[in-house]
PDB file of C-alpha atoms in Angstrom:
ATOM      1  CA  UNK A   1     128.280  86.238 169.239  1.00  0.00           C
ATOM      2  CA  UNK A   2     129.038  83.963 172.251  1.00  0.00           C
ATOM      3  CA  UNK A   3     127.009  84.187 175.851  1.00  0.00           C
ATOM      4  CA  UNK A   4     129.716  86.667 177.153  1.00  0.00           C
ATOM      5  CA  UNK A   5     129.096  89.045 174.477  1.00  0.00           C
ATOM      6  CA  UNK A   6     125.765  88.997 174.701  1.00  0.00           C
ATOM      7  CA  UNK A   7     125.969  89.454 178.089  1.00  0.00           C
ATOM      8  CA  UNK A   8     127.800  92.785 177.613  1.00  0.00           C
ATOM      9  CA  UNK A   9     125.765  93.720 174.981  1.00  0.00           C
ATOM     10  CA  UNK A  10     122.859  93.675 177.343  1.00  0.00           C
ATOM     11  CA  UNK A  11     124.265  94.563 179.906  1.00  0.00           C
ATOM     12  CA  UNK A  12     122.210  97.907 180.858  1.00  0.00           C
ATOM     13  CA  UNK A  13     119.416  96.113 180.239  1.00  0.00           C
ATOM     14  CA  UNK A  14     120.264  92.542 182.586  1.00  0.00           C
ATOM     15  CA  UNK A  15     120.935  94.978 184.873  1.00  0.00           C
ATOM     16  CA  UNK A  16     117.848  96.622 185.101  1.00  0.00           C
ATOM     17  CA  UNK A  17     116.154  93.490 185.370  1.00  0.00           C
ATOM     18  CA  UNK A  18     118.073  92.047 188.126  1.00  0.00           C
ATOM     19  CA  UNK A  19     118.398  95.025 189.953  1.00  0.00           C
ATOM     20  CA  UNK A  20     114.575  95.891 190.022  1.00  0.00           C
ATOM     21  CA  UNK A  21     114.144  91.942 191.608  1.00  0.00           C
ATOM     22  CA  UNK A  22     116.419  92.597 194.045  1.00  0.00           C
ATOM     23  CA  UNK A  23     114.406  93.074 197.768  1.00  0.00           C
ATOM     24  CA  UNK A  24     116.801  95.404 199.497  1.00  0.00           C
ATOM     25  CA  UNK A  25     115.031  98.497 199.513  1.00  0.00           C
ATOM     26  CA  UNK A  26     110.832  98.996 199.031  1.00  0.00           C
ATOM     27  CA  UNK A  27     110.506  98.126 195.453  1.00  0.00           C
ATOM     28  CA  UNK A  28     109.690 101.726 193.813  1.00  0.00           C
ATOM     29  CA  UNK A  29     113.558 103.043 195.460  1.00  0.00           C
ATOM     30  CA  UNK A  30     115.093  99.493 193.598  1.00  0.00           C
ATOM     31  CA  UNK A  31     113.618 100.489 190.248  1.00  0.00           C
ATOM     32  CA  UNK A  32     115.148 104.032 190.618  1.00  0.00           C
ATOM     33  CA  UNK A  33     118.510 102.592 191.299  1.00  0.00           C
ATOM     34  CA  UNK A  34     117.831  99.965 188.790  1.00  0.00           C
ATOM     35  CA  UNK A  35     117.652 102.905 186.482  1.00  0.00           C
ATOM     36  CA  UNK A  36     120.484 104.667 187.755  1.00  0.00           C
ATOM     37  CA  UNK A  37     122.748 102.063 187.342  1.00  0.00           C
ATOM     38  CA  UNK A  38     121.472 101.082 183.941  1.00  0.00           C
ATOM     39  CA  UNK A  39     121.452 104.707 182.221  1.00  0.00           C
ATOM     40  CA  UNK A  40     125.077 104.863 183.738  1.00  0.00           C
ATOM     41  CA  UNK A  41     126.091 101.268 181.683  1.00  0.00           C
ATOM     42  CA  UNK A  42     124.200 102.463 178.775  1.00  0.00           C
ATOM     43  CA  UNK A  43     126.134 105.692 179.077  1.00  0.00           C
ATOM     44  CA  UNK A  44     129.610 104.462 179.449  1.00  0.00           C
ATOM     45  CA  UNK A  45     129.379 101.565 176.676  1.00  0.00           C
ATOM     46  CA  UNK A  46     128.456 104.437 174.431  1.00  0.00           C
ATOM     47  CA  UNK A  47     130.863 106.981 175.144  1.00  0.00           C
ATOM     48  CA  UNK A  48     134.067 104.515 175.278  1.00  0.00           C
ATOM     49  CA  UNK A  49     132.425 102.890 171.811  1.00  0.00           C
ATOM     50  CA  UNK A  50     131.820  99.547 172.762  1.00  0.00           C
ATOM     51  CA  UNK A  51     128.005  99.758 170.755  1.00  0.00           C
ATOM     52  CA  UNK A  52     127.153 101.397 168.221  1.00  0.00           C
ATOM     53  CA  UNK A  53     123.655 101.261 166.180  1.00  0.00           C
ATOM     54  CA  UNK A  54     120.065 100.173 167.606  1.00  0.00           C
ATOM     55  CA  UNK A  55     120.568  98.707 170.567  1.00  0.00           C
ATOM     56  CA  UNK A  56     123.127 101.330 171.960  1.00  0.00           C
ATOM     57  CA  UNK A  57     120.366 103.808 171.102  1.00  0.00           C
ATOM     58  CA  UNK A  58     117.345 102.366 171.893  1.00  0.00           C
ATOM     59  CA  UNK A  59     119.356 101.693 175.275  1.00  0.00           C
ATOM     60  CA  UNK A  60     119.735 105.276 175.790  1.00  0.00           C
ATOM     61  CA  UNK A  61     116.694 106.720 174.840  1.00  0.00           C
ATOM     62  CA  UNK A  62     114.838 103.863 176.722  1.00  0.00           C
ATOM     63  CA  UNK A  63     117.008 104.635 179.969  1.00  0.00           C
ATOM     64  CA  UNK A  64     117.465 108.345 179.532  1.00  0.00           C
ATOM     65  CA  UNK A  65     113.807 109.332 179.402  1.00  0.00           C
ATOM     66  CA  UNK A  66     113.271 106.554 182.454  1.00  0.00           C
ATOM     67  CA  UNK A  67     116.322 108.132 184.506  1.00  0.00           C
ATOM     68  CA  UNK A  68     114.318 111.525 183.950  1.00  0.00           C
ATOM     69  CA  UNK A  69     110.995 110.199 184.307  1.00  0.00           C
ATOM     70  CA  UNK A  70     110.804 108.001 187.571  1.00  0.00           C
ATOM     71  CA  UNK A  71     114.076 109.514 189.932  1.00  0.00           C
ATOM     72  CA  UNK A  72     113.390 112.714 188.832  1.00  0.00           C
ATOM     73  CA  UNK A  73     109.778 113.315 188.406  1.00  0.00           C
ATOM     74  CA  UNK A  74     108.834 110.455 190.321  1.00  0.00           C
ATOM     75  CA  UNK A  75     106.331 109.618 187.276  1.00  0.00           C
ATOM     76  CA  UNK A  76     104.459 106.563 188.707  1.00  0.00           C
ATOM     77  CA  UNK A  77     102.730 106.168 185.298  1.00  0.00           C
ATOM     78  CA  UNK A  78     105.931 105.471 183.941  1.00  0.00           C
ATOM     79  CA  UNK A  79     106.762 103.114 186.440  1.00  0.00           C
ATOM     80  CA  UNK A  80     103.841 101.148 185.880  1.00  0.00           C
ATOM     81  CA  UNK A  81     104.740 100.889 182.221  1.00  0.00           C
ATOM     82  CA  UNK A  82     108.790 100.366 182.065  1.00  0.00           C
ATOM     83  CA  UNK A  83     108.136  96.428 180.962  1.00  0.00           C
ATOM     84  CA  UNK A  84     106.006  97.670 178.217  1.00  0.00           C
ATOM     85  CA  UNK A  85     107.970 100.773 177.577  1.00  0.00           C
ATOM     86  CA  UNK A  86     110.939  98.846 177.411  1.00  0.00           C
ATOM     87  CA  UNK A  87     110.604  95.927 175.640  1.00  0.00           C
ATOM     88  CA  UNK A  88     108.279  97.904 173.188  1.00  0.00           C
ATOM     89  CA  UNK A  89     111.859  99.811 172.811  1.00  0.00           C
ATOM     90  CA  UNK A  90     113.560  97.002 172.303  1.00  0.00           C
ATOM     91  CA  UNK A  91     111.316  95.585 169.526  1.00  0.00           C
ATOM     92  CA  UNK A  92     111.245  98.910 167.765  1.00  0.00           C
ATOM     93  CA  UNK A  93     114.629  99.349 167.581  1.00  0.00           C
ATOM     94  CA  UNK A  94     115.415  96.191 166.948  1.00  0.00           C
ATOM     95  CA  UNK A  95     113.145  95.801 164.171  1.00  0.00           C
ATOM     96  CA  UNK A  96     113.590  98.964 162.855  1.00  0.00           C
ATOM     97  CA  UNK A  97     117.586  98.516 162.196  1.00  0.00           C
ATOM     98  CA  UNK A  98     116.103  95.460 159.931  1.00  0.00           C
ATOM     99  CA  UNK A  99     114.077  98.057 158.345  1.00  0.00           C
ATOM    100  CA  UNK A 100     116.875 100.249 157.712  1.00  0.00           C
ATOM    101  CA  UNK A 101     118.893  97.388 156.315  1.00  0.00           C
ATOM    102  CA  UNK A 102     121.112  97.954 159.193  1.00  0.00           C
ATOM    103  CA  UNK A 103     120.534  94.686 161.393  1.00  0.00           C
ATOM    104  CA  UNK A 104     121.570  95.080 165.133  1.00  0.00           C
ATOM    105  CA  UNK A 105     123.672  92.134 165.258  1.00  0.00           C
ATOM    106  CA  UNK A 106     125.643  93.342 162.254  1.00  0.00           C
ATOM    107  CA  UNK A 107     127.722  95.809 164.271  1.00  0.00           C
ATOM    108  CA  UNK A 108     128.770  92.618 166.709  1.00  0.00           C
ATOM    109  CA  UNK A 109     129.354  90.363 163.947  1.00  0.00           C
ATOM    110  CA  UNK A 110     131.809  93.180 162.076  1.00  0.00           C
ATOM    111  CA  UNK A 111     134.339  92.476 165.138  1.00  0.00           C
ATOM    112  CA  UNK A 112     134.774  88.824 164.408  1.00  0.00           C
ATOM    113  CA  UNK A 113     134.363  88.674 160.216  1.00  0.00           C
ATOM    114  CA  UNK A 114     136.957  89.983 157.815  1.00  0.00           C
ATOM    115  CA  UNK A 115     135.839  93.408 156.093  1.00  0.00           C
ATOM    116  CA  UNK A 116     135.729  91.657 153.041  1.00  0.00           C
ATOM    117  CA  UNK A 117     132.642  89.940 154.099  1.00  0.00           C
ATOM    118  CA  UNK A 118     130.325  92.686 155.397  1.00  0.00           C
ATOM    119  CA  UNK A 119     128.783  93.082 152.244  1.00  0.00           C
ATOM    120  CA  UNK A 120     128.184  89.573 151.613  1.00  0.00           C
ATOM    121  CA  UNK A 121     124.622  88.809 151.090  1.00  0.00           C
ATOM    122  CA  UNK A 122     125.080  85.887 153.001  1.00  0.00           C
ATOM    123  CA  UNK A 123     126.367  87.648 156.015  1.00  0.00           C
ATOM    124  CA  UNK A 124     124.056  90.632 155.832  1.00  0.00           C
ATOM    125  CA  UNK A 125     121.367  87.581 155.389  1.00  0.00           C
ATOM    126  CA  UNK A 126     122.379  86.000 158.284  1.00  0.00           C
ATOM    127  CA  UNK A 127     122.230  89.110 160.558  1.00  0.00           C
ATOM    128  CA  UNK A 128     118.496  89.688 159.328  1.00  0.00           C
ATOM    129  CA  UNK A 129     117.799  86.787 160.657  1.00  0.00           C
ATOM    130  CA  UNK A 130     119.732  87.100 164.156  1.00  0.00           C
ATOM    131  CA  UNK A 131     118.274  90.457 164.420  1.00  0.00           C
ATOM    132  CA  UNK A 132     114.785  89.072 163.614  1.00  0.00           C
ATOM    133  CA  UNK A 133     114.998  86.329 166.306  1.00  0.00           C
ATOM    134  CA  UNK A 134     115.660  88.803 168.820  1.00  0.00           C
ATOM    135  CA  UNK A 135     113.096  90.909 167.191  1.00  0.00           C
ATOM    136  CA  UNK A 136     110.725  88.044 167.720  1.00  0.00           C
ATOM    137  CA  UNK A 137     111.834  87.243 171.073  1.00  0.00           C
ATOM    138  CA  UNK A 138     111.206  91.326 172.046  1.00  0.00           C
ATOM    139  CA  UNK A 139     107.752  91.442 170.347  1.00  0.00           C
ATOM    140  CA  UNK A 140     106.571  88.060 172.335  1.00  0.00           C
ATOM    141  CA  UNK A 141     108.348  90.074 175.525  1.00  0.00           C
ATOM    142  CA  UNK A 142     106.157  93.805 174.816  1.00  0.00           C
ATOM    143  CA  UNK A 143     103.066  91.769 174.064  1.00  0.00           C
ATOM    144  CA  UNK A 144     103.900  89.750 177.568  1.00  0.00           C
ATOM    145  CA  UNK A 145     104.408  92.466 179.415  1.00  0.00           C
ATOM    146  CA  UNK A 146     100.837  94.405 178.065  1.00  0.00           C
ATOM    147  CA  UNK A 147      98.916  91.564 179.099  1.00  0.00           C
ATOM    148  CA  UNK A 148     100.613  91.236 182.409  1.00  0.00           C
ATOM    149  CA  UNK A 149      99.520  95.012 182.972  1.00  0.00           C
ATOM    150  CA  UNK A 150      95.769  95.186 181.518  1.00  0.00           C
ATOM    151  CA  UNK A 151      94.398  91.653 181.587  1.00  0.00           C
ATOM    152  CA  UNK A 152      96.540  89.133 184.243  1.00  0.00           C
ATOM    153  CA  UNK A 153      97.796  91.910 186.966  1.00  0.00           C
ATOM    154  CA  UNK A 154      97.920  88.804 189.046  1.00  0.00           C
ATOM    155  CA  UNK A 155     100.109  86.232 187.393  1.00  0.00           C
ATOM    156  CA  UNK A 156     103.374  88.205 187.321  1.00  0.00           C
ATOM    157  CA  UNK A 157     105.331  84.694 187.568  1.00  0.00           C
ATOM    158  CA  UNK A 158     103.615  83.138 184.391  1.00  0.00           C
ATOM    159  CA  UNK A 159     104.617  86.280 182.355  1.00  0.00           C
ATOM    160  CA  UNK A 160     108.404  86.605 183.620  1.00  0.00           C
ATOM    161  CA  UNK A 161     108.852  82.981 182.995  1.00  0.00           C
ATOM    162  CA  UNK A 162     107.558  84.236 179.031  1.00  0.00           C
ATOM    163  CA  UNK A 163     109.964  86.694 179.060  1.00  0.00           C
ATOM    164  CA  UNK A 164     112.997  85.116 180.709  1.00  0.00           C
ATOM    165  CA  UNK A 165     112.050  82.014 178.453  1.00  0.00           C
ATOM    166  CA  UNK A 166     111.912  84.393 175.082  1.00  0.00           C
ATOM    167  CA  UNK A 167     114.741  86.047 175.519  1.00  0.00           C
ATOM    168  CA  UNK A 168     116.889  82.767 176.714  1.00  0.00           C
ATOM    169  CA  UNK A 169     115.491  81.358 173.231  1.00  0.00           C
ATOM    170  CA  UNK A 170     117.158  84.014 171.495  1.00  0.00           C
ATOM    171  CA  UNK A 171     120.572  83.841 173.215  1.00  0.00           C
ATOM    172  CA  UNK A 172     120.355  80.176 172.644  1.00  0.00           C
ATOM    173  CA  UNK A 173     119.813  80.358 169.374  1.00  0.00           C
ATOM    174  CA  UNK A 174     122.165  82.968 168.596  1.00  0.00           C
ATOM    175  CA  UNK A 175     124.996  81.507 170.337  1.00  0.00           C
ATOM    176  CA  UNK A 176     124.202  78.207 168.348  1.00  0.00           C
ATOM    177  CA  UNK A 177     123.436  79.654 165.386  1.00  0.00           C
ATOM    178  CA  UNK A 178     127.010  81.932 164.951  1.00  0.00           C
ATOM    179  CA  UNK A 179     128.897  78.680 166.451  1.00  0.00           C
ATOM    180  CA  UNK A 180     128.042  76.758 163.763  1.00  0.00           C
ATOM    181  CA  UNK A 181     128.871  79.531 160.923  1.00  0.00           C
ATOM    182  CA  UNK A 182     132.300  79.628 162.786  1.00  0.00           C
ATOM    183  CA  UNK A 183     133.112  76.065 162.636  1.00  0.00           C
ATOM    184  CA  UNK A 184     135.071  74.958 160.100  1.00  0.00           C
ATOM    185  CA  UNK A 185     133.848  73.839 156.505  1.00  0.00           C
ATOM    186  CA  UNK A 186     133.025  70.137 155.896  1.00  0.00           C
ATOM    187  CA  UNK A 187     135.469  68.519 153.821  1.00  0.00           C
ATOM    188  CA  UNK A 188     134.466  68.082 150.181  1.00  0.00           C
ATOM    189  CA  UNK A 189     134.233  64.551 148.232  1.00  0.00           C
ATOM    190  CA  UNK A 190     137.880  64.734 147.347  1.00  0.00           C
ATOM    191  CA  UNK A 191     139.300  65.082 150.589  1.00  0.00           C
ATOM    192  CA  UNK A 192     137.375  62.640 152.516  1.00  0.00           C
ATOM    193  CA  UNK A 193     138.510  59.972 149.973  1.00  0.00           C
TER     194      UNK A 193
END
C-alpha cells in the first residue's frame, strides 16, 4: 500500500481532520462542514466501489450518525466526543475485521497480489499484522483523545502531536513494510556465485 493509497483510503477521514483545523468559520460551523464533506467522500468511495470491508463501514457509520447528529440535531454532546467517537470507530472496526479473520488491509492488498495468493497464510499473516499496526496506532489515538477530554482539557497540542505521531507511525510502517514484500527476492547461493 504506498502513501497515495493510503491517502485515498483515508481520505474521509484526513479530511475531517483538516477541515475541522481549518479557522475560516467559528469552529462548531467547520466541524459541520468537516462532516459534510467527509460523509459525502465516505459516500461516494462506497457507492463507485473503491472500499469495501471495515474501514468503508466504519467510515460510514462513524460519519453517517455524525452528519445526523451535529448538522442536524446540533448534538453538542456529540461534538464534544467526535475524537473519541471516532477513533474508538476506527479501532473497533479495525480490530474487529482481525477478529473476523477479515483484516482491513486485505481488501487493498487483493488489488496488487495475484488471486492465487489470497489464501496464503503468509499473506493473510501479513495483513494481520498491517491491520494490527493500524489497530494499535487507533487504540493509542481513542485512548489519546479520552484523556484529552476528561483529564488534560488543556493540552490539546500534546495529544494531536500523539495522534498525528501514531497514525504517521502506521503509514510509515506500512508503506515500508509492503515495499519491502514487493521488492524482489534475494538471489540464492547459486546465483550469486
Amino acid at each position: 500500500m504506498g502513501f497515495w493509497s493510503m491517502i485515498i483510503a483515508f481520505a474521509p477521514w484526513v479530511s475531517f481532520k483538516i477541515l475541522i483545523s481549518l479557522p475560516i468559520l467559528p469552529p462548531i460551523e467547520m466541524v459541520k462542514v468537516g462532516i459534510v464533506v467527509a460523509a459525502a467522500i465516505c459516500a461516494y468511495q462506497a457507492w463507485i466501489g473503491l472500499h469495501r470491508g471495515a474501514l468503508m463501514w466504519g467510515g460510514l457509520l462513524f460519519f453517517g450518525f455524525a452528519l445526523l447528529t451535529v448538522p442536524i440535531m446540533n448534538n453538542m454532546w456529540v461534538v464534544k466526543h467526535l475524537g473519541v467517537l471516532s477513533h474508538g470507530t476506527l479501532a473497533t472496526f479495525t480490530w474487529g475485521s482481525i477478529i473476523l479473520k477479515n483484516p482491513f488491509t486485505l481488501e487493498y492488498a487483493k488489488m496488487r497480489v495475484a488471486p492465487e495468493q489470497w489464501t496464503a497464510p503468509a499473506f493473510i499473516r501479513k495483513n494481520n499484522i498491517l491491520t494490527g499496526v493500524w489497530g494499535c496506532a487507533f487504540l493509542i489515538s481513542f485512548i489519546d483523545a479520552v484523556l484529552k477530554l476528561t483529564f488534560f482539557p488543556s493540552a490539546g497540542v500534546v495529544f494531536e502531536v500523539i495522534d498525528t505521531t501514531a497514525l504517521v507511525a502506521a503509514a510509515t510502517f506500512t508503506a515500508r513494510y509492503t515495499k519491502k514484500e514487493n521488492a524482489a527476492p534475494p538471489k540464492s547461493e547459486e546465483e550469486m556465485v
